[in-house]
DNA sequence: TTTCCACAGGAATAAAGGGCGA
DNA sequence: TCGCCCTTTATTCCTGTGGAAA
C-alpha cells in the first residue's frame, strides 16, 4: 500500500461551513414576506408581553429553520439591551424522537448539566414532565421553545402539557412554543384538546422559486468559495435541482457543497457543471445507503425481496406476490417470517422512504382493490446498500 | 343502483428489551 | 433483585374502500 499523508490542497473553499444547514446568514434572502410576518408575531416578547404560540408550516428546505434561527438570534441579541426581558431560547429537533416522552427527555437534558442527565427510558411519563417543568422554572423568565420537525412526534401530549403549563401553575416562567412542521396537515391531526389549548398564530412558508434559489445560492457562494472558482451555470444547475425537488434550498445547497467537495478531492481549480452532475449521483447513492443500512432487518429483507423481483423482471408485483417471495427468502436464511400485515407496513414505510413505488389498482368485482410495488431507486444503489448490510444479497428461487 | 372482491390500514394488544427507584 | 414504566416491533381482528360487474 502506498504511503498516505495529509496535506492542505484546498483551492476551492474559503468558508465551507457557509453551505451547511447550521450556518445562519447575516441576511435572509427570498423570504421577506415570511420573515416580516414571523417578526411581527415575536414582537410581544421584546415588549415584555405574553407571546402567542407560533406554528411554521411549509415543505422541507423552504427556510423555516433558517428563518427561526435568524430571527431568534436577533431577538436574543436585542433582548439583552431591554430591561425586564429575560429571554432563553431552547431548540429541539424532533427528527429521530418518536414520542412526546422523548422530546421531554431531550428538553430536560438540554437544560441540565451533562453529569446530571436522565436516561431516555425508564421513568413514568409524569415524572419526565415534572423534571421538564422543574428545569424550565429554574431557568425562568421568558422561554421560547422551538420544536423543529414537530410532526415527527407520534403523539401531541407535550404540546398540550406545555400549552397548559402556565394555566395550571406548573411553572411561573412565560412560555412561547414555536412548532416547525413539514406536514401541512399537522394541525388537523392534533387531538381536539391540544388544538383548543393552542391559541396559535401561524406562518406559511411557500416553496422557493428557481429565481429565489439562485439568490440564496449566490449569497452562500460568495462566502463559501474562493473568488472566481465557481464556473458559469453551476449555481443555476443547483437551483434548478432544488426547484425540481419542491423548491428545496437544502437540497440545492447540499448539491453545491458536494460538487465543491468533488472538485477539491480532485485538486481542481474550479467547480463545473460536470461536478454538479456527478454530485447528483453521489447524493442519491448516499441517501439510499443511509436509509437502508439504518433500517430494521425485516425491512431490509422486504426490500431485498423487491430488489430480487425487480432483477428477475417480475415487477410491479402485487402485495400477495411480494409476501410469498419474502417468505421463501426469509426461510432460506433460517429466519421466521413476519405476518402479512407487518409486511404491508414495511412496504408502506419503504414507499414513504422513497425506495419503493406503490401503485393502487382496482379491478372491481372481478379482482378487488390491491397494490403493486416496484423499486423506485436505481437497482445498483439499493443492491450496493443491501450488500453492505448482508455481505451478499439474499437470492430468491428462480421459480 | 347494488354487490362483491381483495386488500389497505386503523385499533387494540402482546412480547421483549432496557432503565429506574426501592 | 423486583416491580414498574417506557420503547419498539410484532400480531390479530375488523372495518373501510372504490370501481368493475351484475
Coordinates of C-alpha atoms (C1' of nucleotides) in Angstrom, one line a residue, chain A residues 98-99 101-102 124-125 296 298 338-339 342 346 362 364-365 369, chain C residues 4-13 17-22:
Chain A
X98 CA -40.7 9.3 18.2
X99 CA -42.7 10.5 21.1
X101 CA -41.8 11.5 26.1
X102 CA -38.5 11.5 24.2
X124 CA -43.0 7.2 34.3
X125 CA -44.3 9.8 31.8
X296 CA -34.6 -2.9 10.6
X298 CA -37.1 -7.3 8.4
X338 CA -43.4 -11.8 9.9
X339 CA -47.1 -11.5 9.2
X342 CA -46.4 -6.3 9.1
X346 CA -42.9 -2.3 5.7
X362 CA -58.8 -1.6 -8.7
X364 CA -63.7 -4.1 -9.1
X365 CA -65.8 -7.1 -8.6
X369 CA -58.5 -3.4 -4.9
Chain C
dC4 C1' -42.8 -0.5 37.3
dC5 C1' -42.8 2.1 33.1
dC6 C1' -41.1 3.2 28.9
dT7 C1' -39.8 1.8 24.0
dT8 C1' -40.0 -0.8 19.6
dT9 C1' -41.7 -4.5 16.9
dA10 C1' -45.0 -7.6 16.0
dT11 C1' -49.7 -9.9 15.9
dT12 C1' -54.8 -10.3 15.5
dC13 C1' -59.1 -8.6 14.4
dT17 C1' -62.5 1.5 0.3
dG18 C1' -63.6 2.1 -4.6
dG19 C1' -64.5 0.6 -9.1
dA20 C1' -66.0 -3.2 -12.3
dA21 C1' -69.6 -6.4 -12.9
dA22 C1' -74.3 -7.7 -12.4

